[in-house]
Amino acid sequence: MTLAGRTTSAVDEVTSLVSDLIRIDTTNTGDPATLAGEREAAEYVAEKLTDAGYEPLYVESGGKRRGNVVVRLPGADPGRGALLVHGHLDVVPADASEWTVHPFSGEVRDGYVWGRGAIDMKHMVAMSLAVARQFKQDGTVPPRDIVFAFLADEEAGGFQGARWLVDHRPDLFEGVTEAVSEVGGFSLTVRDGVRAYLVETAQKGLMWLRLKARGTAGHGSMVHTDNAVAKLAAAVARLDAHRFPIVLTGPVREFLQGVSELSGVPFDEDDPEAAVARLGSMARLIGATLRNTANVTVFNAGYKSNVVPSLAEATVDGRMLPGHEEDFERTLAELLGPDVEREWDLLPPVETTFDGHLVDAMASAISAEDPGAHVLPYMLSAGTDAKSFQRLGIRNFGFAPLRLPPDLDFTALFHGPDERVPVEGLEFGTRVLTRFLLNS
Ligand SMILES: [Zn+2]
């Protein structure tokens, strides 16, 4: 590719960009010592943007060598709010012994690009990069400003990426009113030949709780009635046994009704779990958006067989539906009881409506490339960098378009072994993204 004459289109280069990005091991364990690859990936992206004629801004959070890259492509109407297209460069760890191909090979085999990050989310990073390059080289002026952001640290909470930029460089997102990123825009085959593309319009909130129970320390051979380990164990067992009630929120109802219309199987509002059970592998993801959840994930106590310790500690991963922050906290307090000390970090839920020009642009870009396909809103049970951008008043959508084969267990690919993205789906997604951004 040269500046003088574009010889490679976005669709032509997207697969090799994904492979290149996968080959840069950007594993983010949260430990700064392991993070060399993240910076290398940011530099790779910056170089590709520079080659295309941009002057990208490379921003590191407080000298910690955590690279973020941001460019703005000016649009025709500066009076309209800008659109942010963001993606994270880091990935979760991968154990090569569990994989068919090496997780950092980026190998193209059997119609897929294989490797850690293929789905979460280097495919979208590559699509955005390819389209950004094509627009610049073709002299395309989109309807409004587009800000492309390639970010560090999403897999460890975004503290050195999106969160840091929102706190320290909000100027980079000046005028941005809407954003698109991961975990949406993928297809779900509802029945033979009938596809719905899921647009994420909401995310559950998360509450990471640190619990402590205190008791009287002493010799393990004696009578004890004030045991910290037993107290905390009983409290987390009560929490585990609790089933939070089903709450049918707007996006989940709209999604299940939409699937019902497309599949012809009636949707019984009194039994949403039955509707979720019919969703195949997608049931794992959608099922978690019917209710709040709280899972104990870490439990630490004691140091010797014959010593009763004075302290036991546990961590709980709590997730609540939009609008349920307060009652979730209240229920946890009741279940855990007064003897358990609680401290927590809360990242609130994210929610927007499924309407407006941008949603129409998603639907028309999808149907131009997949005639007869439908778009449906849905809620994500996990969190993304959207949580940070919401703090700037930005409307967030998960829209990383991807057409998937009907039998692919898509949700198992996130953070799982043999993560891979279909080449055809990737090229399809690049065409959809191009149309969408031209009409955004
Ligand atoms: Zn991700």
mmCIF file with all atom_site columns, N, CA and C and ligand atoms in Angstrom, residues 88 120-121 154-155 182, ligand 1:
data_model
loop_
_atom_site.group_PDB
_atom_site.id
_atom_site.type_symbol
_atom_site.label_atom_id
_atom_site.label_alt_id
_atom_site.label_comp_id
_atom_site.label_asym_id
_atom_site.label_entity_id
_atom_site.label_seq_id
_atom_site.pdbx_PDB_ins_code
_atom_site.Cartn_x
_atom_site.Cartn_y
_atom_site.Cartn_z
_atom_site.occupancy
_atom_site.B_iso_or_equiv
_atom_site.pdbx_formal_charge
_atom_site.auth_seq_id
_atom_site.auth_comp_id
_atom_site.auth_asym_id
_atom_site.auth_atom_id
_atom_site.pdbx_PDB_model_num
ATOM   1  N  N  . HIS A 1 88  ? -9.884  -2.312  22.439 1.00 0.00 ? 88  HIS A N  1
ATOM   2  C  CA . HIS A 1 88  ? -8.728  -2.514  23.328 1.00 0.00 ? 88  HIS A CA 1
ATOM   3  C  C  . HIS A 1 88  ? -7.709  -3.454  22.691 1.00 0.00 ? 88  HIS A C  1
ATOM   4  N  N  . ASP A 1 120 ? -11.848 -11.190 20.995 1.00 0.00 ? 120 ASP A N  1
ATOM   5  C  CA . ASP A 1 120 ? -11.844 -10.222 22.108 1.00 0.00 ? 120 ASP A CA 1
ATOM   6  C  C  . ASP A 1 120 ? -10.492 -9.533  22.162 1.00 0.00 ? 120 ASP A C  1
ATOM   7  N  N  . MET A 1 121 ? -10.313 -8.416  21.380 1.00 0.00 ? 121 MET A N  1
ATOM   8  C  CA . MET A 1 121 ? -11.180 -7.940  20.337 1.00 0.00 ? 121 MET A CA 1
ATOM   9  C  C  . MET A 1 121 ? -10.372 -7.410  19.158 1.00 0.00 ? 121 MET A C  1
ATOM   10 N  N  . GLU A 1 154 ? -7.956  -2.873  28.990 1.00 0.00 ? 154 GLU A N  1
ATOM   11 C  CA . GLU A 1 154 ? -9.385  -3.138  29.240 1.00 0.00 ? 154 GLU A CA 1
ATOM   12 C  C  . GLU A 1 154 ? -9.564  -4.372  30.116 1.00 0.00 ? 154 GLU A C  1
ATOM   13 N  N  . GLU A 1 155 ? -8.721  -5.390  29.897 1.00 0.00 ? 155 GLU A N  1
ATOM   14 C  CA . GLU A 1 155 ? -8.908  -6.670  30.591 1.00 0.00 ? 155 GLU A CA 1
ATOM   15 C  C  . GLU A 1 155 ? -8.564  -6.587  32.079 1.00 0.00 ? 155 GLU A C  1
ATOM   16 N  N  . GLU A 1 182 ? -16.931 -3.228  21.330 1.00 0.00 ? 182 GLU A N  1
ATOM   17 C  CA . GLU A 1 182 ? -17.054 -4.687  21.282 1.00 0.00 ? 182 GLU A CA 1
ATOM   18 C  C  . GLU A 1 182 ? -18.367 -5.250  21.845 1.00 0.00 ? 182 GLU A C  1
HETATM 19 ZN ZN . ZN  B 2 .   ? -12.902 -7.292  25.226 1.00 0.00 ? 1   ZN  B ZN 1
#
